[in-house]
mmCIF file of C-alpha atoms and ligand atoms in Angstrom:
data_model
loop_
_atom_site.group_PDB
_atom_site.id
_atom_site.type_symbol
_atom_site.label_atom_id
_atom_site.label_comp_id
_atom_site.label_asym_id
_atom_site.label_seq_id
_atom_site.Cartn_x
_atom_site.Cartn_y
_atom_site.Cartn_z
ATOM 1 C CA UNK A 167 2.623 -13.658 22.078
ATOM 2 C CA UNK A 168 -0.095 -13.102 24.667
ATOM 3 C CA UNK A 169 -0.140 -11.716 28.200
ATOM 4 C CA UNK A 170 2.408 -8.965 27.682
ATOM 5 C CA UNK A 171 1.638 -5.647 29.276
ATOM 6 C CA UNK A 172 1.154 -2.711 26.960
ATOM 7 C CA UNK A 173 2.717 0.643 27.677
ATOM 8 C CA UNK A 174 0.704 3.844 27.331
ATOM 9 C CA UNK A 175 1.425 3.973 23.574
ATOM 10 C CA UNK A 176 0.057 0.422 23.165
ATOM 11 C CA UNK A 177 3.357 -1.429 22.764
ATOM 12 C CA UNK A 178 4.102 -4.791 24.399
ATOM 13 C CA UNK A 179 7.236 -3.512 26.117
ATOM 14 C CA UNK A 180 8.672 -6.901 27.042
ATOM 15 C CA UNK A 181 8.825 -7.765 23.337
ATOM 16 C CA UNK A 182 10.155 -4.319 22.434
ATOM 17 C CA UNK A 183 12.881 -4.490 25.095
ATOM 18 C CA UNK A 184 14.004 -7.997 24.195
ATOM 19 C CA UNK A 185 14.257 -7.654 20.412
ATOM 20 C CA UNK A 186 17.511 -6.444 18.837
ATOM 21 C CA UNK A 187 16.958 -3.086 17.141
ATOM 22 C CA UNK A 188 16.083 -1.889 14.580
ATOM 23 C CA UNK A 189 12.995 -3.935 13.850
ATOM 24 C CA UNK A 190 9.419 -3.647 12.658
ATOM 25 C CA UNK A 191 6.785 -4.219 15.308
ATOM 26 C CA UNK A 192 3.429 -5.382 13.952
ATOM 27 C CA UNK A 193 0.246 -5.255 15.957
ATOM 28 C CA UNK A 194 -1.614 -8.213 14.485
ATOM 29 C CA UNK A 195 -4.780 -7.447 16.462
ATOM 30 C CA UNK A 196 -5.031 -4.065 14.738
ATOM 31 C CA UNK A 197 -4.459 -5.692 11.356
ATOM 32 C CA UNK A 198 -7.292 -8.118 12.105
ATOM 33 C CA UNK A 199 -9.589 -5.324 13.265
ATOM 34 C CA UNK A 200 -8.876 -3.493 10.012
ATOM 35 C CA UNK A 201 -9.616 -6.585 7.917
ATOM 36 C CA UNK A 202 -12.786 -7.160 9.904
ATOM 37 C CA UNK A 203 -13.868 -3.562 9.221
ATOM 38 C CA UNK A 204 -13.307 -4.108 5.487
ATOM 39 C CA UNK A 205 -15.437 -7.215 5.646
ATOM 40 C CA UNK A 206 -18.170 -5.323 7.451
ATOM 41 C CA UNK A 207 -18.228 -2.348 5.064
ATOM 42 C CA UNK A 208 -18.290 -4.459 1.911
ATOM 43 C CA UNK A 209 -20.780 -7.131 3.058
ATOM 44 C CA UNK A 210 -23.823 -7.386 0.825
ATOM 45 C CA UNK A 211 -22.154 -5.609 -2.118
ATOM 46 C CA UNK A 212 -20.439 -7.198 -5.120
ATOM 47 C CA UNK A 213 -17.163 -5.718 -3.891
ATOM 48 C CA UNK A 214 -13.856 -7.602 -3.898
ATOM 49 C CA UNK A 215 -10.929 -6.084 -2.025
ATOM 50 C CA UNK A 216 -7.452 -7.011 -3.215
ATOM 51 C CA UNK A 217 -4.501 -6.383 -0.956
ATOM 52 C CA UNK A 218 -1.711 -4.440 -2.688
ATOM 53 C CA UNK A 219 1.211 -6.666 -1.761
ATOM 54 C CA UNK A 220 3.739 -3.930 -2.527
ATOM 55 C CA UNK A 221 2.686 -2.166 0.680
ATOM 56 C CA UNK A 222 4.034 -5.005 2.795
ATOM 57 C CA UNK A 223 5.033 -8.437 1.552
ATOM 58 C CA UNK A 224 6.091 -9.873 4.892
ATOM 59 C CA UNK A 225 4.969 -13.549 4.788
ATOM 60 C CA UNK A 226 3.258 -13.390 8.204
ATOM 61 C CA UNK A 227 1.259 -10.321 7.139
ATOM 62 C CA UNK A 228 0.354 -11.934 3.803
ATOM 63 C CA UNK A 229 -0.835 -15.127 5.517
ATOM 64 C CA UNK A 230 -3.022 -13.153 7.866
ATOM 65 C CA UNK A 231 -4.606 -11.161 5.042
ATOM 66 C CA UNK A 232 -5.129 -14.263 2.890
ATOM 67 C CA UNK A 233 -7.142 -15.918 5.678
ATOM 68 C CA UNK A 234 -9.644 -13.059 5.451
ATOM 69 C CA UNK A 235 -10.304 -14.046 1.850
ATOM 70 C CA UNK A 236 -8.946 -10.897 0.210
ATOM 71 C CA UNK A 237 -7.572 -11.017 -3.309
ATOM 72 C CA UNK A 238 -4.016 -9.918 -4.100
ATOM 73 C CA UNK A 239 -2.883 -6.977 -6.210
ATOM 74 C CA UNK A 240 0.557 -7.677 -7.656
ATOM 75 C CA UNK A 241 3.218 -5.755 -9.541
ATOM 76 C CA UNK A 242 5.923 -8.350 -10.068
ATOM 77 C CA UNK A 243 6.623 -12.047 -10.417
ATOM 78 C CA UNK A 244 8.239 -11.948 -6.984
ATOM 79 C CA UNK A 245 5.028 -10.668 -5.461
ATOM 80 C CA UNK A 246 3.096 -13.350 -7.350
ATOM 81 C CA UNK A 247 5.315 -16.049 -5.861
ATOM 82 C CA UNK A 248 4.915 -14.578 -2.367
ATOM 83 C CA UNK A 249 1.112 -14.387 -2.755
ATOM 84 C CA UNK A 250 0.938 -17.969 -4.013
ATOM 85 C CA UNK A 251 3.026 -19.114 -1.082
ATOM 86 C CA UNK A 252 0.675 -17.313 1.306
ATOM 87 C CA UNK A 253 -2.256 -19.194 -0.274
ATOM 88 C CA UNK A 254 -4.034 -16.333 -1.969
ATOM 89 C CA UNK A 255 -6.327 -17.758 -4.643
ATOM 90 C CA UNK A 256 -4.848 -17.078 -8.129
ATOM 91 C CA UNK A 257 -8.372 -16.327 -9.383
ATOM 92 C CA UNK A 258 -8.376 -13.391 -6.986
ATOM 93 C CA UNK A 259 -5.045 -12.027 -8.214
ATOM 94 C CA UNK A 260 -4.692 -8.880 -10.286
ATOM 95 C CA UNK A 261 -1.355 -8.164 -11.859
ATOM 96 C CA UNK A 262 -0.491 -4.558 -12.768
ATOM 97 C CA UNK A 263 2.718 -2.903 -13.915
ATOM 98 C CA UNK A 264 3.998 -1.126 -16.998
ATOM 99 C CA UNK A 265 6.948 -3.460 -17.564
ATOM 100 C CA UNK A 266 5.824 -7.056 -17.131
ATOM 101 C CA UNK A 267 8.561 -9.353 -18.432
ATOM 102 C CA UNK A 268 7.959 -12.619 -20.285
ATOM 103 C CA UNK A 269 8.700 -14.912 -17.326
ATOM 104 C CA UNK A 270 6.324 -12.915 -15.157
ATOM 105 C CA UNK A 271 3.552 -13.058 -17.744
ATOM 106 C CA UNK A 272 4.104 -16.792 -18.217
ATOM 107 C CA UNK A 273 3.983 -17.394 -14.460
ATOM 108 C CA UNK A 274 0.682 -15.525 -14.334
ATOM 109 C CA UNK A 275 -0.701 -17.510 -17.276
ATOM 110 C CA UNK A 276 0.426 -20.768 -15.714
ATOM 111 C CA UNK A 277 -1.659 -19.963 -12.656
ATOM 112 C CA UNK A 278 -4.634 -18.596 -14.641
ATOM 113 C CA UNK A 279 -4.594 -15.272 -12.804
ATOM 114 C CA UNK A 280 -7.890 -13.474 -12.348
ATOM 115 C CA UNK A 281 -6.673 -10.455 -14.269
ATOM 116 C CA UNK A 282 -3.664 -8.934 -15.965
ATOM 117 C CA UNK A 283 -4.118 -5.181 -15.765
ATOM 118 C CA UNK A 284 -2.722 -4.236 -19.156
ATOM 119 C CA UNK A 285 -1.009 -0.885 -19.516
ATOM 120 C CA UNK A 286 -0.064 -0.660 -23.222
ATOM 121 C CA UNK A 287 -0.637 -2.125 -26.696
ATOM 122 C CA UNK A 288 2.800 -3.783 -26.858
ATOM 123 C CA UNK A 289 2.049 -5.521 -23.562
ATOM 124 C CA UNK A 290 -1.345 -6.676 -24.833
ATOM 125 C CA UNK A 291 0.291 -8.130 -27.933
ATOM 126 C CA UNK A 292 2.901 -10.032 -25.908
ATOM 127 C CA UNK A 293 0.299 -11.441 -23.494
ATOM 128 C CA UNK A 294 -1.825 -12.589 -26.447
ATOM 129 C CA UNK A 295 1.188 -14.215 -28.066
ATOM 130 C CA UNK A 296 2.474 -15.961 -24.909
ATOM 131 C CA UNK A 297 -1.040 -17.153 -23.991
ATOM 132 C CA UNK A 298 -1.359 -18.607 -27.508
ATOM 133 C CA UNK A 299 1.932 -20.469 -27.130
ATOM 134 C CA UNK A 300 0.775 -21.907 -23.807
ATOM 135 C CA UNK A 301 -2.707 -22.825 -25.035
ATOM 136 C CA UNK A 302 -4.249 -20.369 -22.566
ATOM 137 C CA UNK A 303 -6.678 -17.483 -22.694
ATOM 138 C CA UNK A 304 -5.448 -14.558 -20.608
ATOM 139 C CA UNK A 305 -7.903 -12.703 -18.388
ATOM 140 C CA UNK A 306 -7.235 -9.020 -18.708
ATOM 141 C CA UNK A 307 -8.488 -5.614 -17.725
ATOM 142 C CA UNK A 308 -7.305 -2.494 -19.476
ATOM 143 C CA UNK A 309 -5.718 0.021 -17.169
ATOM 144 C CA UNK A 310 -7.178 3.398 -17.973
ATOM 145 C CA UNK A 311 -5.423 6.618 -17.086
ATOM 146 C CA UNK A 312 -8.407 8.786 -16.133
ATOM 147 C CA UNK A 313 -6.410 12.026 -15.922
ATOM 148 C CA UNK A 314 -7.609 12.844 -12.419
ATOM 149 C CA UNK A 315 -5.369 14.734 -10.030
ATOM 150 C CA UNK A 316 -5.605 13.036 -6.645
ATOM 151 C CA UNK A 317 -3.909 16.008 -4.897
ATOM 152 C CA UNK A 318 -1.311 13.891 -3.236
ATOM 153 C CA UNK A 319 2.493 13.886 -3.378
ATOM 154 C CA UNK A 320 3.876 14.179 -6.919
ATOM 155 C CA UNK A 321 5.709 10.859 -6.637
ATOM 156 C CA UNK A 322 2.577 8.940 -5.683
ATOM 157 C CA UNK A 323 0.067 10.511 -8.077
ATOM 158 C CA UNK A 324 -0.539 8.020 -10.840
ATOM 159 C CA UNK A 325 -3.735 8.956 -12.653
ATOM 160 C CA UNK A 326 -2.738 12.117 -14.518
ATOM 161 C CA UNK A 327 -2.052 12.300 -18.248
ATOM 162 C CA UNK A 328 1.637 13.064 -17.791
ATOM 163 C CA UNK A 329 2.521 9.890 -16.062
ATOM 164 C CA UNK A 330 3.572 6.521 -17.362
ATOM 165 C CA UNK A 331 0.636 4.469 -16.106
ATOM 166 C CA UNK A 332 -2.320 3.165 -18.074
ATOM 167 C CA UNK A 333 -3.913 4.102 -21.374
ATOM 168 C CA UNK A 334 -5.445 7.541 -21.945
ATOM 169 C CA UNK A 335 -9.199 7.674 -22.541
ATOM 170 C CA UNK A 336 -8.573 9.043 -26.070
ATOM 171 C CA UNK A 337 -6.844 5.773 -27.036
ATOM 172 C CA UNK A 338 -9.147 3.456 -25.131
ATOM 173 C CA UNK A 339 -11.558 2.540 -27.944
ATOM 174 C CA UNK A 340 -8.665 1.364 -30.072
ATOM 175 C CA UNK A 341 -7.244 -0.808 -27.286
ATOM 176 C CA UNK A 342 -10.654 -2.258 -26.357
ATOM 177 C CA UNK A 343 -11.308 -3.166 -30.009
ATOM 178 C CA UNK A 344 -7.872 -4.697 -30.332
ATOM 179 C CA UNK A 345 -8.308 -6.768 -27.136
ATOM 180 C CA UNK A 346 -11.724 -7.986 -28.310
ATOM 181 C CA UNK A 347 -10.224 -9.070 -31.631
ATOM 182 C CA UNK A 348 -7.439 -11.144 -30.056
ATOM 183 C CA UNK A 349 -8.007 -14.900 -29.873
ATOM 184 C CA UNK A 350 -6.118 -15.516 -26.633
ATOM 185 C CA UNK A 351 -7.422 -12.559 -24.663
ATOM 186 C CA UNK A 352 -10.475 -12.518 -22.436
ATOM 187 C CA UNK A 353 -11.288 -8.858 -21.810
ATOM 188 C CA UNK A 354 -12.921 -8.813 -18.377
ATOM 189 C CA UNK A 355 -12.809 -5.245 -17.275
ATOM 190 C CA UNK A 356 -11.435 -1.762 -16.883
ATOM 191 C CA UNK A 357 -8.885 -0.843 -14.251
ATOM 192 C CA UNK A 358 -8.103 2.536 -12.713
ATOM 193 C CA UNK A 359 -5.773 3.790 -9.999
ATOM 194 C CA UNK A 360 -5.442 7.489 -9.309
ATOM 195 C CA UNK A 361 -2.754 7.660 -6.633
ATOM 196 C CA UNK A 362 -1.940 6.941 -3.043
ATOM 197 C CA UNK A 363 -2.473 8.502 0.417
ATOM 198 C CA UNK A 364 -5.728 10.078 -0.752
ATOM 199 C CA UNK A 365 -7.709 11.498 2.128
ATOM 200 C CA UNK A 366 -10.288 13.603 0.290
ATOM 201 C CA UNK A 367 -13.162 11.806 -1.381
ATOM 202 C CA UNK A 368 -13.559 14.258 -4.309
ATOM 203 C CA UNK A 369 -11.008 12.509 -6.553
ATOM 204 C CA UNK A 370 -12.893 9.244 -6.030
ATOM 205 C CA UNK A 371 -16.198 10.928 -6.877
ATOM 206 C CA UNK A 372 -14.578 12.228 -10.079
ATOM 207 C CA UNK A 373 -13.310 8.739 -10.798
ATOM 208 C CA UNK A 374 -16.838 7.316 -10.369
ATOM 209 C CA UNK A 375 -18.194 9.934 -12.799
ATOM 210 C CA UNK A 376 -15.531 9.046 -15.358
ATOM 211 C CA UNK A 377 -16.275 5.338 -14.969
ATOM 212 C CA UNK A 378 -20.034 5.868 -15.302
ATOM 213 C CA UNK A 379 -19.488 7.854 -18.523
ATOM 214 C CA UNK A 380 -17.187 5.191 -19.957
ATOM 215 C CA UNK A 381 -19.622 2.431 -19.053
ATOM 216 C CA UNK A 382 -22.441 4.246 -20.901
ATOM 217 C CA UNK A 383 -20.200 4.766 -23.901
ATOM 218 C CA UNK A 384 -19.384 1.041 -24.083
ATOM 219 C CA UNK A 385 -22.944 -0.072 -23.308
ATOM 220 C CA UNK A 386 -24.040 1.852 -26.409
ATOM 221 C CA UNK A 387 -21.537 -0.190 -28.353
ATOM 222 C CA UNK A 388 -22.867 -3.350 -26.685
ATOM 223 C CA UNK A 389 -19.567 -3.909 -24.897
ATOM 224 C CA UNK A 390 -19.954 -5.036 -21.296
ATOM 225 C CA UNK A 391 -17.389 -5.541 -18.566
ATOM 226 C CA UNK A 392 -17.530 -8.095 -15.764
ATOM 227 C CA UNK A 393 -15.167 -6.090 -13.587
ATOM 228 C CA UNK A 394 -14.594 -2.470 -12.749
ATOM 229 C CA UNK A 395 -11.412 -2.031 -10.720
ATOM 230 C CA UNK A 396 -10.983 1.327 -8.994
ATOM 231 C CA UNK A 397 -7.481 0.654 -7.661
ATOM 232 C CA UNK A 398 -6.424 1.709 -4.191
ATOM 233 C CA UNK A 399 -5.075 4.835 -2.573
ATOM 234 C CA UNK A 400 -7.120 5.377 0.561
ATOM 235 C CA UNK A 401 -4.973 7.390 2.973
ATOM 236 C CA UNK A 402 -4.352 7.069 6.687
ATOM 237 C CA UNK A 403 -3.716 9.551 9.482
ATOM 238 C CA UNK A 404 0.050 9.844 9.935
ATOM 239 C CA UNK A 405 -0.238 12.678 12.448
ATOM 240 C CA UNK A 406 -2.572 10.973 14.903
ATOM 241 C CA UNK A 407 -2.389 7.190 14.518
ATOM 242 C CA UNK A 408 -3.648 6.509 18.046
ATOM 243 C CA UNK A 409 -6.930 8.306 17.455
ATOM 244 C CA UNK A 410 -7.304 6.972 13.915
ATOM 245 C CA UNK A 411 -5.886 3.456 13.980
ATOM 246 C CA UNK A 412 -8.196 2.392 11.160
ATOM 247 C CA UNK A 413 -8.619 4.408 7.963
ATOM 248 C CA UNK A 414 -12.027 5.867 7.199
ATOM 249 C CA UNK A 415 -13.205 2.773 5.378
ATOM 250 C CA UNK A 416 -16.857 3.622 5.826
ATOM 251 C CA UNK A 417 -16.561 6.972 4.082
ATOM 252 C CA UNK A 418 -14.463 5.368 1.344
ATOM 253 C CA UNK A 419 -16.809 2.488 0.527
ATOM 254 C CA UNK A 420 -19.863 4.739 0.961
ATOM 255 C CA UNK A 421 -18.425 7.043 -1.709
ATOM 256 C CA UNK A 422 -18.511 4.189 -4.214
ATOM 257 C CA UNK A 423 -21.877 2.891 -3.004
ATOM 258 C CA UNK A 424 -23.263 6.339 -3.641
ATOM 259 C CA UNK A 425 -21.512 7.367 -6.846
ATOM 260 C CA UNK A 426 -20.764 4.385 -9.028
ATOM 261 C CA UNK A 427 -23.419 2.770 -11.224
ATOM 262 C CA UNK A 428 -22.561 -0.874 -11.546
ATOM 263 C CA UNK A 429 -24.220 -2.943 -14.232
ATOM 264 C CA UNK A 430 -26.080 -6.115 -13.248
ATOM 265 C CA UNK A 431 -23.669 -8.909 -12.373
ATOM 266 C CA UNK A 432 -20.672 -6.585 -12.372
ATOM 267 C CA UNK A 433 -18.008 -6.789 -9.647
ATOM 268 C CA UNK A 434 -16.266 -3.757 -8.205
ATOM 269 C CA UNK A 435 -12.625 -4.427 -7.361
ATOM 270 C CA UNK A 436 -10.481 -2.428 -4.949
ATOM 271 C CA UNK A 437 -6.713 -2.604 -4.476
ATOM 272 C CA UNK A 438 -5.932 -1.277 -1.027
ATOM 273 C CA UNK A 439 -2.457 -1.412 0.426
ATOM 274 C CA UNK A 440 -1.692 1.370 2.868
ATOM 275 C CA UNK A 441 -5.146 1.469 4.465
ATOM 276 C CA UNK A 442 -4.818 -2.211 5.397
ATOM 277 C CA UNK A 443 -1.334 -2.381 6.895
ATOM 278 C CA UNK A 444 0.011 1.095 7.638
ATOM 279 C CA UNK A 445 -1.125 1.671 11.193
ATOM 280 C CA UNK A 446 -0.354 -1.828 12.443
ATOM 281 C CA UNK A 447 3.408 -1.357 11.936
ATOM 282 C CA UNK A 448 6.030 0.734 13.725
ATOM 283 C CA UNK A 449 9.747 0.861 13.236
ATOM 284 C CA UNK A 450 11.510 0.486 16.588
ATOM 285 C CA UNK A 451 15.022 1.818 16.955
ATOM 286 C CA UNK A 452 17.494 2.593 19.701
ATOM 287 C CA UNK A 453 19.172 5.935 20.279
ATOM 288 C CA UNK A 454 22.880 5.461 19.635
ATOM 289 C CA UNK A 455 24.003 8.973 20.530
ATOM 290 C CA UNK A 456 22.515 12.337 21.326
ATOM 291 C CA UNK A 457 24.670 14.944 19.637
ATOM 292 C CA UNK A 458 24.542 18.661 20.309
ATOM 293 C CA UNK A 459 25.712 20.796 17.390
ATOM 294 C CA UNK A 460 25.827 24.580 17.328
ATOM 295 C CA UNK A 461 22.136 25.041 16.602
ATOM 296 C CA UNK A 462 20.524 21.637 16.847
ATOM 297 C CA UNK A 463 20.266 18.579 18.963
ATOM 298 C CA UNK A 464 20.336 15.289 17.077
ATOM 299 C CA UNK A 465 18.980 11.995 18.323
ATOM 300 C CA UNK A 466 20.923 9.526 16.208
ATOM 301 C CA UNK A 467 19.187 6.160 15.836
ATOM 302 C CA UNK A 468 20.380 2.723 14.821
ATOM 303 C CA UNK A 469 17.592 2.726 12.186
ATOM 304 C CA UNK A 470 17.992 4.753 9.035
ATOM 305 C CA UNK A 471 16.555 5.488 5.628
ATOM 306 C CA UNK A 472 17.492 1.949 4.618
ATOM 307 C CA UNK A 473 14.859 0.668 7.068
ATOM 308 C CA UNK A 474 12.200 3.301 6.338
ATOM 309 C CA UNK A 475 12.797 5.502 3.325
ATOM 310 C CA UNK A 476 9.528 7.441 3.239
ATOM 311 C CA UNK A 477 10.739 10.581 5.110
ATOM 312 C CA UNK A 478 13.895 10.799 2.949
ATOM 313 C CA UNK A 479 12.142 10.049 -0.333
ATOM 314 C CA UNK A 480 8.809 11.847 0.005
ATOM 315 C CA UNK A 481 9.410 14.168 2.963
ATOM 316 C CA UNK A 482 6.765 12.032 4.614
ATOM 317 C CA UNK A 483 5.796 12.739 8.193
ATOM 318 C CA UNK A 484 5.766 9.893 10.722
ATOM 319 C CA UNK A 485 4.968 10.357 14.378
ATOM 320 C CA UNK A 486 8.014 9.689 16.558
ATOM 321 C CA UNK A 487 7.749 8.581 20.177
ATOM 322 C CA UNK A 488 10.267 7.857 22.892
ATOM 323 C CA UNK A 489 9.058 4.637 24.500
ATOM 324 C CA UNK A 490 11.466 4.552 27.426
ATOM 325 C CA UNK A 491 12.252 8.096 28.569
ATOM 326 C CA UNK A 492 11.743 8.436 32.289
ATOM 327 C CA UNK A 493 11.594 12.244 32.048
ATOM 328 C CA UNK A 494 8.265 12.681 30.310
ATOM 329 C CA UNK A 495 7.734 16.132 31.826
ATOM 330 C CA UNK A 496 11.040 17.380 30.355
ATOM 331 C CA UNK A 497 10.318 18.069 26.660
ATOM 332 C CA UNK A 498 13.146 18.996 24.321
ATOM 333 C CA UNK A 499 13.510 19.513 20.555
ATOM 334 C CA UNK A 500 15.443 16.989 18.470
ATOM 335 C CA UNK A 501 16.218 16.210 14.883
ATOM 336 C CA UNK A 502 15.758 12.457 14.764
ATOM 337 C CA UNK A 503 18.205 11.022 12.246
ATOM 338 C CA UNK A 504 19.678 7.743 11.066
ATOM 339 C CA UNK A 505 23.295 6.625 10.681
ATOM 340 C CA UNK A 506 23.350 6.425 6.866
ATOM 341 C CA UNK A 507 25.776 8.602 4.943
ATOM 342 C CA UNK A 508 23.152 10.813 3.287
ATOM 343 C CA UNK A 509 21.930 14.191 4.513
ATOM 344 C CA UNK A 510 18.378 13.102 3.732
ATOM 345 C CA UNK A 511 18.627 10.328 6.335
ATOM 346 C CA UNK A 512 16.299 12.214 8.666
ATOM 347 C CA UNK A 513 13.126 10.811 10.237
ATOM 348 C CA UNK A 514 11.913 14.103 11.649
ATOM 349 C CA UNK A 515 13.107 17.621 12.278
ATOM 350 C CA UNK A 516 12.251 19.669 15.367
ATOM 351 C CA UNK A 517 10.537 16.767 17.076
ATOM 352 C CA UNK A 518 9.312 17.450 20.578
ATOM 353 C CA UNK A 519 10.319 14.457 22.650
ATOM 354 C CA UNK A 520 10.760 13.842 26.355
ATOM 355 C CA UNK A 521 14.398 13.985 27.440
ATOM 356 C CA UNK A 522 16.087 11.516 25.135
ATOM 357 C CA UNK A 523 19.273 9.668 25.942
ATOM 358 C CA UNK A 524 21.592 7.025 24.572
ATOM 359 C CA UNK A 525 19.856 3.636 24.781
ATOM 360 C CA UNK A 526 16.270 4.939 24.664
ATOM 361 C CA UNK A 527 13.848 3.065 22.449
ATOM 362 C CA UNK A 528 12.120 5.093 19.763
ATOM 363 C CA UNK A 529 8.992 4.177 17.814
ATOM 364 C CA UNK A 530 8.426 5.574 14.352
ATOM 365 C CA UNK A 531 4.731 5.071 13.835
ATOM 366 C CA UNK A 532 2.488 4.301 10.848
ATOM 367 C CA UNK A 533 5.288 2.367 9.198
ATOM 368 C CA UNK A 534 3.430 -0.823 8.284
ATOM 369 C CA UNK A 535 2.969 0.244 4.649
ATOM 370 C CA UNK A 536 5.908 0.915 2.325
ATOM 371 C CA UNK A 537 8.314 0.562 5.244
ATOM 372 C CA UNK A 538 9.732 -2.940 5.387
ATOM 373 C CA UNK A 539 8.837 -3.479 1.731
ATOM 374 C CA UNK A 540 11.023 -0.550 0.628
ATOM 375 C CA UNK A 541 13.972 -1.386 2.870
ATOM 376 C CA UNK A 542 17.370 -1.629 1.209
ATOM 377 C CA UNK A 543 20.862 -2.762 2.033
ATOM 378 C CA UNK A 544 22.564 0.544 1.190
ATOM 379 C CA UNK A 545 25.743 1.046 3.238
ATOM 380 C CA UNK A 546 25.704 -2.776 3.532
ATOM 381 C CA UNK A 547 23.275 -2.526 6.368
ATOM 382 C CA UNK A 548 21.251 -5.577 7.384
ATOM 383 C CA UNK A 549 17.572 -5.656 6.446
ATOM 384 C CA UNK A 550 15.289 -4.915 9.392
ATOM 385 C CA UNK A 551 13.747 -7.847 11.247
ATOM 386 C CA UNK A 552 10.108 -8.077 12.304
ATOM 387 C CA UNK A 553 8.167 -9.115 15.397
ATOM 388 C CA UNK A 554 4.437 -9.733 15.588
ATOM 389 C CA UNK A 555 2.333 -9.009 18.584
ATOM 390 C CA UNK A 556 -1.105 -10.396 19.260
ATOM 391 C CA UNK A 557 -2.914 -10.509 22.580
ATOM 392 C CA UNK A 558 -6.147 -12.142 21.528
HETATM 393 N N1 LIG B 267 -3.027 -0.383 -7.196
HETATM 394 C C1 LIG B 267 -2.032 0.103 -7.953
HETATM 395 C C2 LIG B 267 -2.086 -0.094 -9.402
HETATM 396 C C3 LIG B 267 -0.981 0.816 -7.360
HETATM 397 O O1 LIG B 267 -0.017 1.314 -8.126
HETATM 398 C C4 LIG B 267 -0.952 1.000 -5.955
HETATM 399 C C5 LIG B 267 0.142 1.708 -5.302
HETATM 400 C C6 LIG B 267 -1.996 0.438 -5.199
HETATM 401 C C7 LIG B 267 -3.024 -0.234 -5.854
HETATM 402 C C8 LIG B 267 -2.055 0.543 -3.703
HETATM 403 O O2 LIG B 267 -2.137 1.860 -3.284
HETATM 404 P P1 LIG B 267 -2.407 2.197 -1.732
HETATM 405 O O3 LIG B 267 -3.790 1.701 -1.373
HETATM 406 O O4 LIG B 267 -1.383 1.530 -0.921
HETATM 407 O O5 LIG B 267 -2.298 3.673 -1.676
HETATM 408 N N2 LIG B 267 5.713 4.074 -1.759
HETATM 409 C C9 LIG B 267 4.699 5.097 -1.692
HETATM 410 C C10 LIG B 267 3.372 4.615 -2.217
HETATM 411 C C11 LIG B 267 3.435 4.084 -3.624
HETATM 412 C C12 LIG B 267 2.123 3.549 -4.116
HETATM 413 C C13 LIG B 267 2.293 2.842 -5.402
HETATM 414 N N3 LIG B 267 1.106 2.255 -5.927
HETATM 415 C C14 LIG B 267 4.600 5.594 -0.250
HETATM 416 O O6 LIG B 267 5.353 5.145 0.589
HETATM 417 O O7 LIG B 267 3.790 6.484 0.047
#
């Protein structure tokens, strides 16, 4: 879709006006610029970036990312099938998750995945057994829980001792020894992931220190890893997406360049989701009614928590814009809500918007990650559609 004129927020308004709401609007040029920036900041280093498919599994988005040669980070058989369909190379696929079922493991073995990120001893035993039955040797990394607090929302912190992910460092020797003793297991590396929407670099510096210590410990035991996988988590700017359309990839990769000591021949793997797709997506909705109650004014949209659950689930902030108000000098305060029968179906409280009326088009920004992929059919609502805009 070329030649459309962009409004002052950067939206191709002809597309926005013509598409039935609610829908996801993806700016493919921004996605490409982001992928190009990743390429630029990793060039010349043995770094392999894997796209965390869970952030957005839309086939068009996956195809675009696959053409940039990224690997895929998966957490289910469904994601594996979607990544295969989008032509990601199975050798560049990492498969994490605490509850991999037999069919999912077998599918991964069938395609000789680059790495199963193993989260427990029972899982390791089952992978060894299924690989044996299939005459395969499974590539694995052990997911380590480094007990680092990433200072992010409690639901998206994953690297602390109290949560279900990975294997604690105290048990790691035992699991490494067990993996090395198994005939159908090829232990390739160690995997870490400390959480999501991380904007400070300190947790990553701590992670590098932990990894360096573990590497020394295993080097002394003459155990060497081909791969160190530091997971994902790099955050984006939800409050000012127009001034920060691309996450601070330079600072992020520089942190690892500076702090991690890779061994000769070792690859450093990353699993970025949000930082790749978040800013390129917006949820577009129409105002159904403006309702004045005793104390508040509600702008009620035709999109709800079923389309974008992050505000309801995590109290996440997303910038909200009125794309069509003709009264931009007349600012008022609205609670922007959805139609779903839940009090948490709120996109934003006390939002300052230009005079907003029935029929106006609203953009909820920074919704490219964990938006469409977390949509549900609660209240028997239809799943949101998507449009893709590119001008180049
Ligand atoms: N690797 C692993 C093992 C993960 O669990 C995750 C995300 C990622 C990589 C990618 O993280 P990212 O770069 O996107 O931060 N639904 C939540 C986020 C959940 C993240 C789950 N794991 C949200 O909407 O904020």
